[in-house]
PDB file of C-alpha atoms in Angstrom:
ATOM      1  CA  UNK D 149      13.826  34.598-109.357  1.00  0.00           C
ATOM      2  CA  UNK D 150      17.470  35.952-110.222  1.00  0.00           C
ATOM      3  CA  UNK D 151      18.400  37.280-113.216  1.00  0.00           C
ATOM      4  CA  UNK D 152      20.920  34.874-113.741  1.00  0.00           C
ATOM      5  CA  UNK D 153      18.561  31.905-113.157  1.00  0.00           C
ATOM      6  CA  UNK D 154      15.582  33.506-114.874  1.00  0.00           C
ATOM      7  CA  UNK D 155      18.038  33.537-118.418  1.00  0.00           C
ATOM      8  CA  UNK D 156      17.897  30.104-118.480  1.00  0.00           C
ATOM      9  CA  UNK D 157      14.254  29.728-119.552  1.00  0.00           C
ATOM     10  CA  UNK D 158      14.631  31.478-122.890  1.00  0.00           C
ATOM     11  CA  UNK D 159      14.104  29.621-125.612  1.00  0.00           C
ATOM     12  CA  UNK D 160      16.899  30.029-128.417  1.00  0.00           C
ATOM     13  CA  UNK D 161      19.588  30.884-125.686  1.00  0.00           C
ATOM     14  CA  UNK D 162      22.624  32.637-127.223  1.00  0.00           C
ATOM     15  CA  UNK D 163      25.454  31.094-127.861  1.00  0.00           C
ATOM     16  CA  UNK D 164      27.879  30.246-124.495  1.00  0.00           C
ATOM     17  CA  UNK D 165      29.359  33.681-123.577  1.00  0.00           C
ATOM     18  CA  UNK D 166      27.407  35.808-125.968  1.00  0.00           C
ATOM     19  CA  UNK D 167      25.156  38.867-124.780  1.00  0.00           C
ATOM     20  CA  UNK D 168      21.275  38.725-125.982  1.00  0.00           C
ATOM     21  CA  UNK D 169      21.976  41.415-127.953  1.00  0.00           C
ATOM     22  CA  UNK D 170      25.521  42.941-129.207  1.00  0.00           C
ATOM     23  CA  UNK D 171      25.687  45.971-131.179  1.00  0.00           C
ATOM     24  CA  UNK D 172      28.911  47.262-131.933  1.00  0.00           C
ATOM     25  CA  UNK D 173      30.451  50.476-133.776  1.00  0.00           C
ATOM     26  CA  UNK D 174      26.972  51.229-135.096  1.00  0.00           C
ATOM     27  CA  UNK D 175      26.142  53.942-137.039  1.00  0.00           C
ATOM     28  CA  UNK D 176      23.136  55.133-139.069  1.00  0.00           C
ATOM     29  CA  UNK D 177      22.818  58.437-141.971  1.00  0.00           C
ATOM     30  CA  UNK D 178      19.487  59.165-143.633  1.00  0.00           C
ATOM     31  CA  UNK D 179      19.158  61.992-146.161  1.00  0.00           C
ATOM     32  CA  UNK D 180      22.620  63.184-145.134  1.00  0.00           C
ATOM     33  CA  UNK D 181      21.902  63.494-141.625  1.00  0.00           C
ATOM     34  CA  UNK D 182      23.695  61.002-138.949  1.00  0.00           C
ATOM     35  CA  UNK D 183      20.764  59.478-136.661  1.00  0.00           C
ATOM     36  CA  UNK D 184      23.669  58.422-134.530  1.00  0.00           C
ATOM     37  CA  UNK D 185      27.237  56.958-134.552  1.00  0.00           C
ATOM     38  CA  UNK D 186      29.838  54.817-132.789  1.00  0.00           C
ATOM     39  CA  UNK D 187      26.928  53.114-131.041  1.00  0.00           C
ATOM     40  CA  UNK D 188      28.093  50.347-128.418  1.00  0.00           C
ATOM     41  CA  UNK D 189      25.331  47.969-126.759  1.00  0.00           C
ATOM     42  CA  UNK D 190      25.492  45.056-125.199  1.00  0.00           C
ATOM     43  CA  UNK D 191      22.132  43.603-123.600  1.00  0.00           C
ATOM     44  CA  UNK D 192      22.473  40.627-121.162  1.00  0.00           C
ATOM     45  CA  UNK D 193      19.090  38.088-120.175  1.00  0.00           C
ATOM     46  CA  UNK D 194      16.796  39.735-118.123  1.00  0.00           C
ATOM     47  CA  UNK D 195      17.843  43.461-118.158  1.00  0.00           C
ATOM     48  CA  UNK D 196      15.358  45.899-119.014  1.00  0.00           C
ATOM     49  CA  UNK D 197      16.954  49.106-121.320  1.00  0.00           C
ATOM     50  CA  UNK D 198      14.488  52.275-121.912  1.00  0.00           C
ATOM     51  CA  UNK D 199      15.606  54.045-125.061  1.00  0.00           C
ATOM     52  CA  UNK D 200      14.467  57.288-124.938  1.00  0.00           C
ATOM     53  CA  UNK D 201      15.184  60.923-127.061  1.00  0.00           C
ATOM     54  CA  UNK D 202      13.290  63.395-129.167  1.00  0.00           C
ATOM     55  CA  UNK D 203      11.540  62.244-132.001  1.00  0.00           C
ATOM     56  CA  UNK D 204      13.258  61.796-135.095  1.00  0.00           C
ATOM     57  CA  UNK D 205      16.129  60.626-132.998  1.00  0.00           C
ATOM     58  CA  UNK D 206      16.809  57.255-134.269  1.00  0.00           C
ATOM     59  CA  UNK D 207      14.920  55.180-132.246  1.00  0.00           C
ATOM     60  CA  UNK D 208      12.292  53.074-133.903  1.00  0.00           C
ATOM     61  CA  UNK D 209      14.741  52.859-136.839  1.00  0.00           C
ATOM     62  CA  UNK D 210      17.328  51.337-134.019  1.00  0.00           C
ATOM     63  CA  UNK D 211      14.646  48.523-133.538  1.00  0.00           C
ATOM     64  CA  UNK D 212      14.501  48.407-137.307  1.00  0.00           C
ATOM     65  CA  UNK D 213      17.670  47.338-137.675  1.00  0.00           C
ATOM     66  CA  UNK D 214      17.762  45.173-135.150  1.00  0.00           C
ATOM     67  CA  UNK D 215      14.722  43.061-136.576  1.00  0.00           C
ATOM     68  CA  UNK D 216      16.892  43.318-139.676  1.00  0.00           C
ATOM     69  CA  UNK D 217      14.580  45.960-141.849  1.00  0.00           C
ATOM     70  CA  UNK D 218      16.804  48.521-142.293  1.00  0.00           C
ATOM     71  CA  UNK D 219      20.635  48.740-143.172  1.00  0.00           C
ATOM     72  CA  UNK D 220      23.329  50.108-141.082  1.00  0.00           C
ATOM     73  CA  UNK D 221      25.458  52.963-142.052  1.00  0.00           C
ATOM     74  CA  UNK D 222      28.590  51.254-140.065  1.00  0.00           C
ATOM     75  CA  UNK D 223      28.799  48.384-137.623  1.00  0.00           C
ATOM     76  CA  UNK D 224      27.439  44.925-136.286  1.00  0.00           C
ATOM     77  CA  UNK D 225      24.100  43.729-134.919  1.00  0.00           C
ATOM     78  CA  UNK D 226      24.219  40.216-133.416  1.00  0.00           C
ATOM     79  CA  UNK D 227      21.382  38.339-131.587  1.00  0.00           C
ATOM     80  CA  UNK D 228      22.676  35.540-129.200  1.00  0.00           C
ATOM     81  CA  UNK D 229      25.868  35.855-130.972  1.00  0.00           C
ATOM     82  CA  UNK D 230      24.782  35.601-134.670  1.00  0.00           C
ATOM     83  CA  UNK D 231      24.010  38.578-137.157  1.00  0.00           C
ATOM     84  CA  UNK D 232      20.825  40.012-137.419  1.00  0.00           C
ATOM     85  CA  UNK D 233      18.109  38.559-139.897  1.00  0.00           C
ATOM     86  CA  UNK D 234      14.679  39.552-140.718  1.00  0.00           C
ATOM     87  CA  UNK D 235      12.637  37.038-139.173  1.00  0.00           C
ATOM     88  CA  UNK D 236      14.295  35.976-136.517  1.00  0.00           C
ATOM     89  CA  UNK D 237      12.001  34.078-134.325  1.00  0.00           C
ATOM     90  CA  UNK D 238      14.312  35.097-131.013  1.00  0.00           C
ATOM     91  CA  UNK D 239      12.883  38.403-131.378  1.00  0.00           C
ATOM     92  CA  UNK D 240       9.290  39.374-130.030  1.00  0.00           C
ATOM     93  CA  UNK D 241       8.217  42.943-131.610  1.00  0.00           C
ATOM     94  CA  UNK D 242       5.435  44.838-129.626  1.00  0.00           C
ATOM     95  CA  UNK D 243       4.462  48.029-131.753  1.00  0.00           C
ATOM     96  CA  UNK D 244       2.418  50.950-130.604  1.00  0.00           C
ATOM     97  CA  UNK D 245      -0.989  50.777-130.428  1.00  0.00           C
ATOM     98  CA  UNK D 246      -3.565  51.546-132.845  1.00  0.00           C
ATOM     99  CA  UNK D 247      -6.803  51.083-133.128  1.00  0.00           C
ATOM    100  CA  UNK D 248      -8.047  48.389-135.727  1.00  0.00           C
ATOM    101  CA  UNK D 249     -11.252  48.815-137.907  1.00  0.00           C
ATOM    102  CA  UNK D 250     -14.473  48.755-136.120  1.00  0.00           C
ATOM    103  CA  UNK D 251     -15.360  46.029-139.031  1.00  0.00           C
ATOM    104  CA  UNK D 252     -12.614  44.177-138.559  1.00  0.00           C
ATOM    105  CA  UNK D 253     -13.730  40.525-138.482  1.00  0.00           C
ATOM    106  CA  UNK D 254     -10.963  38.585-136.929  1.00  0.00           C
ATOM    107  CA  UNK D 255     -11.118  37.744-133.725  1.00  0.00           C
ATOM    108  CA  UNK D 256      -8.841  37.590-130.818  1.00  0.00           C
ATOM    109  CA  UNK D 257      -7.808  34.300-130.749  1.00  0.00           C
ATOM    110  CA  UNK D 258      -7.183  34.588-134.454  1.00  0.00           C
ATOM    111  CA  UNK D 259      -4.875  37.319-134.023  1.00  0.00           C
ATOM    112  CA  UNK D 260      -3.001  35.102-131.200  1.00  0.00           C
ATOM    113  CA  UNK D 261      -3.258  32.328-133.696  1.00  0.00           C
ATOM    114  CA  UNK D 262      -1.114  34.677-136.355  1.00  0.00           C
ATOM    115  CA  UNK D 263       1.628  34.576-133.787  1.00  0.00           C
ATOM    116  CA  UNK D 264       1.722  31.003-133.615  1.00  0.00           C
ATOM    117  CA  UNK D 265       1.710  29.655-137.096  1.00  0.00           C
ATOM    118  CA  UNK D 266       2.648  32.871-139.085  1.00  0.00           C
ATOM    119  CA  UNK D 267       5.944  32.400-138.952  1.00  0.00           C
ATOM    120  CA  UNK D 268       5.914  28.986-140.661  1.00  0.00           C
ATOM    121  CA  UNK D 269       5.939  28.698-144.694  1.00  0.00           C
ATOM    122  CA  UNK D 270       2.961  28.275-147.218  1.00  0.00           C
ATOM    123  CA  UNK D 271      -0.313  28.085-145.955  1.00  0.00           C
ATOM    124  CA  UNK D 272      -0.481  27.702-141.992  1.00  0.00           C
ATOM    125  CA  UNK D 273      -1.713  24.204-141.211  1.00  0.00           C
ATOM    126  CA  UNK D 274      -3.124  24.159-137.571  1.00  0.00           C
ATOM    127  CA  UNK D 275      -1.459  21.741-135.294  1.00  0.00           C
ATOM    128  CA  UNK D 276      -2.912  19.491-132.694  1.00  0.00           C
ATOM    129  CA  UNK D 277      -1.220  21.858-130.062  1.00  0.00           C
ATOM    130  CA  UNK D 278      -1.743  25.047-131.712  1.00  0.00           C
ATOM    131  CA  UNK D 279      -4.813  26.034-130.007  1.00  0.00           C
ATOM    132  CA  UNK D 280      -3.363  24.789-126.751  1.00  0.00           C
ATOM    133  CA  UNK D 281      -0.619  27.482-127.631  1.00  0.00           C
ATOM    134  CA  UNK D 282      -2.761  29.995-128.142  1.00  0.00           C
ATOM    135  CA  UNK D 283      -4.929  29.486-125.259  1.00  0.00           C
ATOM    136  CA  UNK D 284      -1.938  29.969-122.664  1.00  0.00           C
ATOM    137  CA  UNK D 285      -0.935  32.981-124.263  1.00  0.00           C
ATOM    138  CA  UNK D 286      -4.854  34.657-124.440  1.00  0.00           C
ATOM    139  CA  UNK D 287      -4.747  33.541-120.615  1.00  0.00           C
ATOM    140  CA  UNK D 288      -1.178  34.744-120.408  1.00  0.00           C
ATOM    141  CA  UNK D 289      -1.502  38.065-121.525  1.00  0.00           C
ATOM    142  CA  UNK D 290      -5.517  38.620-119.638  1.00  0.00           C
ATOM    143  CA  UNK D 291      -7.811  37.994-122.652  1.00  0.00           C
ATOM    144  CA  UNK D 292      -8.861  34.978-122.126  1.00  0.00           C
ATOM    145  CA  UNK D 293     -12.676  36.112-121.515  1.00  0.00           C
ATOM    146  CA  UNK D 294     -12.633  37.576-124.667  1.00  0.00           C
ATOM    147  CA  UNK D 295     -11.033  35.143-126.544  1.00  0.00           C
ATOM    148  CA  UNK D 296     -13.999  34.954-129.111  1.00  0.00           C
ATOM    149  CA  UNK D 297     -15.002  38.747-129.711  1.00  0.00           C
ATOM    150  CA  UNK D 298     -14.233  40.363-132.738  1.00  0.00           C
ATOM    151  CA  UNK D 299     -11.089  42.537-132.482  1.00  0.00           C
ATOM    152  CA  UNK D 300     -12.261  45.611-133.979  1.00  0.00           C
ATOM    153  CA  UNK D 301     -15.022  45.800-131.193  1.00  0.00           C
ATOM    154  CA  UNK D 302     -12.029  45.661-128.838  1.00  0.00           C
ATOM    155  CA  UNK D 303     -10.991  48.409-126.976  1.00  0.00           C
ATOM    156  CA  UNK D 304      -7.374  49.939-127.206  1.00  0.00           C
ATOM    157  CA  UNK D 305      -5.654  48.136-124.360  1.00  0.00           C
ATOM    158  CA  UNK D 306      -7.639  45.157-124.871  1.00  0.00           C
ATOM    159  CA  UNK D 307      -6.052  45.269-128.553  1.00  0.00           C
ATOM    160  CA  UNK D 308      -2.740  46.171-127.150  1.00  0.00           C
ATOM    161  CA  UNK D 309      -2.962  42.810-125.266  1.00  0.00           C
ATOM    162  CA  UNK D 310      -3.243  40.736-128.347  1.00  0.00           C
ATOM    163  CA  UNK D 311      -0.410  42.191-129.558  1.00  0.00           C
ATOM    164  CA  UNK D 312       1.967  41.463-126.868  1.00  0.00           C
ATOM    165  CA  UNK D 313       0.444  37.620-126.615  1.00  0.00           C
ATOM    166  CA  UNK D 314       1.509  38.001-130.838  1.00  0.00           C
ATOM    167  CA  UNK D 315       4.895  38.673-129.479  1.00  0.00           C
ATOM    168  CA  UNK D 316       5.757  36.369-126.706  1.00  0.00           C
ATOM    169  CA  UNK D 317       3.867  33.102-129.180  1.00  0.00           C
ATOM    170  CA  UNK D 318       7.929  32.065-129.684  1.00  0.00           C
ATOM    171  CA  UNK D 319       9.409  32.818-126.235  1.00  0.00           C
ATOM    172  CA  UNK D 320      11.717  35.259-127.826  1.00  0.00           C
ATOM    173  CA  UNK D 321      14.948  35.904-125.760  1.00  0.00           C
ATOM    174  CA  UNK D 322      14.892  39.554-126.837  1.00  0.00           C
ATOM    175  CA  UNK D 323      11.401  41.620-126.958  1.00  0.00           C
ATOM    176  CA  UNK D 324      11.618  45.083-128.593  1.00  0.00           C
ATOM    177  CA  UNK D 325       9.008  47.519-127.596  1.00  0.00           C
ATOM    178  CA  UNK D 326       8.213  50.542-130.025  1.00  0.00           C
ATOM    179  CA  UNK D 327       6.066  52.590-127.890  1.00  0.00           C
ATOM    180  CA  UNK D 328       3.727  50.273-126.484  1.00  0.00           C
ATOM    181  CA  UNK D 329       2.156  51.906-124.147  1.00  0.00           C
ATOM    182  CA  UNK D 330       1.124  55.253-126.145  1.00  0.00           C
ATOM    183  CA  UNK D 331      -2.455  55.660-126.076  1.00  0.00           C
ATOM    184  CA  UNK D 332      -3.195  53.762-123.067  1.00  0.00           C
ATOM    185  CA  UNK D 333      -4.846  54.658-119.795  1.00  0.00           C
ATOM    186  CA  UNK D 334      -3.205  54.159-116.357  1.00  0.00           C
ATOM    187  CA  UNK D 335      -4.780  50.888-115.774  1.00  0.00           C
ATOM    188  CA  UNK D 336      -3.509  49.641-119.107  1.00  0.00           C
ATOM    189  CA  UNK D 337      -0.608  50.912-119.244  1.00  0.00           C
ATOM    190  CA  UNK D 338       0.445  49.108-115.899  1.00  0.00           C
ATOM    191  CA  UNK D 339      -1.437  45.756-116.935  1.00  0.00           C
ATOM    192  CA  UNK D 340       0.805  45.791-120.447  1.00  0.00           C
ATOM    193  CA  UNK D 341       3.989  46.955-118.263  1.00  0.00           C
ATOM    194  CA  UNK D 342       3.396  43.930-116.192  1.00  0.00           C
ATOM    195  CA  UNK D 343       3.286  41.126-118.914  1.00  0.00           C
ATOM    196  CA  UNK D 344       5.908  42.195-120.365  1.00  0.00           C
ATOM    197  CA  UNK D 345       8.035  42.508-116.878  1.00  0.00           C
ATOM    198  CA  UNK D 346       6.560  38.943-116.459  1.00  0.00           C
ATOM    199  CA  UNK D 347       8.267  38.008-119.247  1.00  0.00           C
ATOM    200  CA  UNK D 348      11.738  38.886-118.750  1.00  0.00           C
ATOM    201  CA  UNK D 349      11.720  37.935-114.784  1.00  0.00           C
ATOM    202  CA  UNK D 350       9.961  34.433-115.748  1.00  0.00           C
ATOM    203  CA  UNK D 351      11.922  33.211-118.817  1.00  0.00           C
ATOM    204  CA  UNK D 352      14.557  35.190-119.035  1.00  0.00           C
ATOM    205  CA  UNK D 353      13.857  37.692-121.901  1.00  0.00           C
ATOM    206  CA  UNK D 354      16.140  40.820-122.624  1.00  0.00           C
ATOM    207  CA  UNK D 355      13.566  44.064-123.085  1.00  0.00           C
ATOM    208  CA  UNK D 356      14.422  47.370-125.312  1.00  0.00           C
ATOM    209  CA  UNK D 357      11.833  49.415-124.823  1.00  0.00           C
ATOM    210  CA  UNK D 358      10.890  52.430-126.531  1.00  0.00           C
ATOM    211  CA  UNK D 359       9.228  55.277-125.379  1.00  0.00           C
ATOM    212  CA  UNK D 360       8.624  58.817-124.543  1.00  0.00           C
ATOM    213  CA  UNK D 361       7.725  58.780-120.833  1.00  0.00           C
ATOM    214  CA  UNK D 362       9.761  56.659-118.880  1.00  0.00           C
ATOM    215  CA  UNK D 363       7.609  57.374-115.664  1.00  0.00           C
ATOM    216  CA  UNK D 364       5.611  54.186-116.016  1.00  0.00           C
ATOM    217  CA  UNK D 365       8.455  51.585-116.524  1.00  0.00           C
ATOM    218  CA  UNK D 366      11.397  53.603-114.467  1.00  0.00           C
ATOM    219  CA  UNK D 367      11.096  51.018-111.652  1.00  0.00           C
ATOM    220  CA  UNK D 368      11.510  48.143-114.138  1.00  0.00           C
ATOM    221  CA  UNK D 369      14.686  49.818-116.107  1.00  0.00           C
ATOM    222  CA  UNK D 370      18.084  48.935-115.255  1.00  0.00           C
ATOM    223  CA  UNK D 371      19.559  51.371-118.082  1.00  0.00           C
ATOM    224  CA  UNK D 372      18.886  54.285-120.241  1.00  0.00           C
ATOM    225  CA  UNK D 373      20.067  54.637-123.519  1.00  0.00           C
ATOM    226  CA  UNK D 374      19.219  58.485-124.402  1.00  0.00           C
ATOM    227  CA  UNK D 375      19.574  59.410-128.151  1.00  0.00           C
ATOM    228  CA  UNK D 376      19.692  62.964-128.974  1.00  0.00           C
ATOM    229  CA  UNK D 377      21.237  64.777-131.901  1.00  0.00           C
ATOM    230  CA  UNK D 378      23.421  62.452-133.711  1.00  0.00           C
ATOM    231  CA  UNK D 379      24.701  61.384-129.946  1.00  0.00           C
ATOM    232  CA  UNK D 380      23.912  58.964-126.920  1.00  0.00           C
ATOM    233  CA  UNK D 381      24.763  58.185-123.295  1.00  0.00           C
ATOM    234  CA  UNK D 382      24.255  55.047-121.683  1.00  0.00           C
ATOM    235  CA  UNK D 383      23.755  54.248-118.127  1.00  0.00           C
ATOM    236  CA  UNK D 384      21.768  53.653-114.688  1.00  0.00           C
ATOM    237  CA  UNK D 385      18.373  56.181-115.120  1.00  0.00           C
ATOM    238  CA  UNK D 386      20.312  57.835-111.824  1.00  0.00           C
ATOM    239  CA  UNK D 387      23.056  58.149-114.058  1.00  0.00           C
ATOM    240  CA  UNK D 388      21.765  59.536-117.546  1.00  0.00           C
ATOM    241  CA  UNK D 389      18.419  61.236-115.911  1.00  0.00           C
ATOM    242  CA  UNK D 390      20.617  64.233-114.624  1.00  0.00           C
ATOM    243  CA  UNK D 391      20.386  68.082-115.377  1.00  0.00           C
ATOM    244  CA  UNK D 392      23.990  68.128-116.294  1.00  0.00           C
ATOM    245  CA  UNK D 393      23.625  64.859-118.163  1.00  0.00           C
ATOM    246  CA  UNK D 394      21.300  65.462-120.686  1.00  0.00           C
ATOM    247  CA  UNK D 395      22.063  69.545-121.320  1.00  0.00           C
ATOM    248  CA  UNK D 396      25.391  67.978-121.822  1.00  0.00           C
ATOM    249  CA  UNK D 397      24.077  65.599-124.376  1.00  0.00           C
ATOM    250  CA  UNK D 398      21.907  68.414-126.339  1.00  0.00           C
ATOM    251  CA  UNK D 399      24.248  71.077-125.933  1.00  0.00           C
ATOM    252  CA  UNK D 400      21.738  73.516-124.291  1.00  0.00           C
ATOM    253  CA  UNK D 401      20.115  73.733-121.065  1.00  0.00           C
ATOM    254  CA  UNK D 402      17.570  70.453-119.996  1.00  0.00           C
ATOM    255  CA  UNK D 403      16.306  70.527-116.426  1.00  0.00           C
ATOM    256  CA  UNK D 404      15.139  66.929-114.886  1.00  0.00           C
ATOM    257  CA  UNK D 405      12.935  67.562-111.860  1.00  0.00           C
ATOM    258  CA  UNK D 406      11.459  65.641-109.577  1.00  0.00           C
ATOM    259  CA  UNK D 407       7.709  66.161-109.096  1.00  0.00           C
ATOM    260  CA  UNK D 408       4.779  64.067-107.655  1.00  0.00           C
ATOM    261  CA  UNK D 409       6.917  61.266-107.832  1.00  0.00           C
ATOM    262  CA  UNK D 410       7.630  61.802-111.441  1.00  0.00           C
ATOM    263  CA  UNK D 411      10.127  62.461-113.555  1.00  0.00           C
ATOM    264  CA  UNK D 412       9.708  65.520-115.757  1.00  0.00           C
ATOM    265  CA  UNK D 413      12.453  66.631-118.657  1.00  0.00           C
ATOM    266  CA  UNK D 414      12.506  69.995-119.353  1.00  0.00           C
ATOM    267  CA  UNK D 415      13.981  72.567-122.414  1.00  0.00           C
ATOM    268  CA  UNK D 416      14.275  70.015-124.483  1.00  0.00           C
ATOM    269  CA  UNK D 417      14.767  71.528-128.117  1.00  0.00           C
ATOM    270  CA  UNK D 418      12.809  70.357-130.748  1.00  0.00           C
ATOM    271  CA  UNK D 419      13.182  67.658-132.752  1.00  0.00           C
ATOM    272  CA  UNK D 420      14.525  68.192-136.392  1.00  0.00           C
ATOM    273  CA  UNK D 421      12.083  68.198-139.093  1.00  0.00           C
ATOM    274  CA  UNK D 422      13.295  64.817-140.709  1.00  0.00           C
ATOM    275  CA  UNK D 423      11.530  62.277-139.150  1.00  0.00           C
ATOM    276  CA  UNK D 424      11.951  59.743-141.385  1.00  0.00           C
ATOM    277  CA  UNK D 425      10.518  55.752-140.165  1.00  0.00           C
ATOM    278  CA  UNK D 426      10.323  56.783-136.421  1.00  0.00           C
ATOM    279  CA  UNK D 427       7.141  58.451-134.735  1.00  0.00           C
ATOM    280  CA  UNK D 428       8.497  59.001-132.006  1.00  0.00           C
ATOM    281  CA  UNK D 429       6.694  61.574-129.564  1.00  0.00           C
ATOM    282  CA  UNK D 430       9.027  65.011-128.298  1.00  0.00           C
ATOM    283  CA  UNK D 431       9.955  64.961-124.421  1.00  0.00           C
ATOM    284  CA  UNK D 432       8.508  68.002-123.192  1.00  0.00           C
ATOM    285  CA  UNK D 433       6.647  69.282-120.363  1.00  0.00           C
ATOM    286  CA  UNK D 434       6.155  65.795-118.604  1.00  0.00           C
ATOM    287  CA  UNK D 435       8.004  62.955-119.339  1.00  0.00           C
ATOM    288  CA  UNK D 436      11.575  61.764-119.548  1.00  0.00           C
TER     289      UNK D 436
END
């Protein structure tokens, strides 16, 4: 499926002419230190952007402001061509895993279930198509067999599952992805990676996707937006993911090498000690 024809199966489709997401003369200060500034950003249906940089960087506070929890310093936000609110059903939020209580008595479908009717006010009445809902989405997202189990008896990537289903319950047009894929093995790393490719090839949904190893999602990605010290570039991962690129964009020597068919970003300096809202982890010795 194209691109262009896979945009028109998201639900809440931007207005005519208007990206998925539009950010415009951004900027962000915290504690008298500029996260970043001047940022420009405009994400069309179906395109996949990593955002990557050392932690403390900006990043998760980026998707924080998108999903309308935190203030800018200086600029716009728009989703499908209107400013940014908190609780805007157009956006799907996938955070990073972590493990919930061992005692934890919900259980999976009832997490799914939150998805579904959480959004809606008062007390959540079930509807007669609810649990149809949240059936396609267990199935959707690979937990159907487990529909039933508790969640804290769940294992990380079975968790991380849930989570994504949680996300996708409103067909958002835009999915934001704060490390979603830290803590995971290989296999569930790739199984996550491929629901939420899934997503954006089948109906149409723009990705920004956090992390600090772009190794497992560089063949998805068609840009990089690299935050670093108050500054950014933005472009193709052949583009930004160069030697002279990012030593450029710290202002010291970074080396991007090529090894068993992975990326690895080296010298990068570390991060400042003001971390602030994000958690992000440092690129070092392996990952971009």
């Amino acid at each position: 499926m194209s691109r262009a024809s896979a945009a028109a199966g998201a639900q809440g489709a931007a207005a005519p002419g208007a990206p998925v997401l539009g950010i415009s003369a951004a900027a962000l200060h915290r504690g008298g230190r500029e996260l970043w500034a001047g940022l420009e950003l405009e994400v069309q249906p179906g395109e996949f952007i990593a955002v990557l940089g050392p932690s403390g960087s900006g990043k998760t506070t980026l998707l924080r402001s998108i999903l309308g929890l935190q203030s800018l310093s200086a600029g716009t936000i728009r989703v499908g061509g209107t400013p940014v609110r908190r609780g805007d059903s157009r956006i799907g939020y996938v955070p990073q895993q972590r493990p919930l209580p061992p005692d934890t008595s919900m259980r999976a479908r009832d997490l799914i279930a939150l998805g579904v009717t959480g959004t809606r006010f008062g007390l959540p009445i079930p509807r007669r198509d609810d649990r149809a809902r949240v059936d396609a989405l267990l199935e959707g997202v690979g937990a159907a067999h487990y529909a039933d189990r508790r969640v804290g008896l769940l294992s990380g990537g079975e968790q991380q599952r849930l989570r994504v289903g949680q996300a996708l319950a409103d067909q958002p047009m835009l999915l934001l992805c704060d490390e979603p894929l830290s803590n995971l093995d290989l296999a569930n790393q790739r199984g996550i990676t491929e629901i939420i490719d899934r997503q954006r090839r089948e109906h149409g949904a723009a990705v920004l996707f956090v992390t600090h190893d772009v190794n497992p999602i560089l063949g998805l990605v068609d840009r990089i937006l690299y935050i670093a010290g108050g500054r950014f570039v933005l472009g193709t991962p052949d583009e930004v993911l160069q030697t002279s690129v990012l030593s450029a964009l710290y202002g010291t020597p970074v080396f991007v090498m090529r090894t068993g068919g992975r990326l690895v970003v080296v010298g990068v300096p570390d991060a400042e000690p003001h971390h602030d809202h994000d958690h992000e982890e440092p690129v070092s010795g392996g990952a971009a």
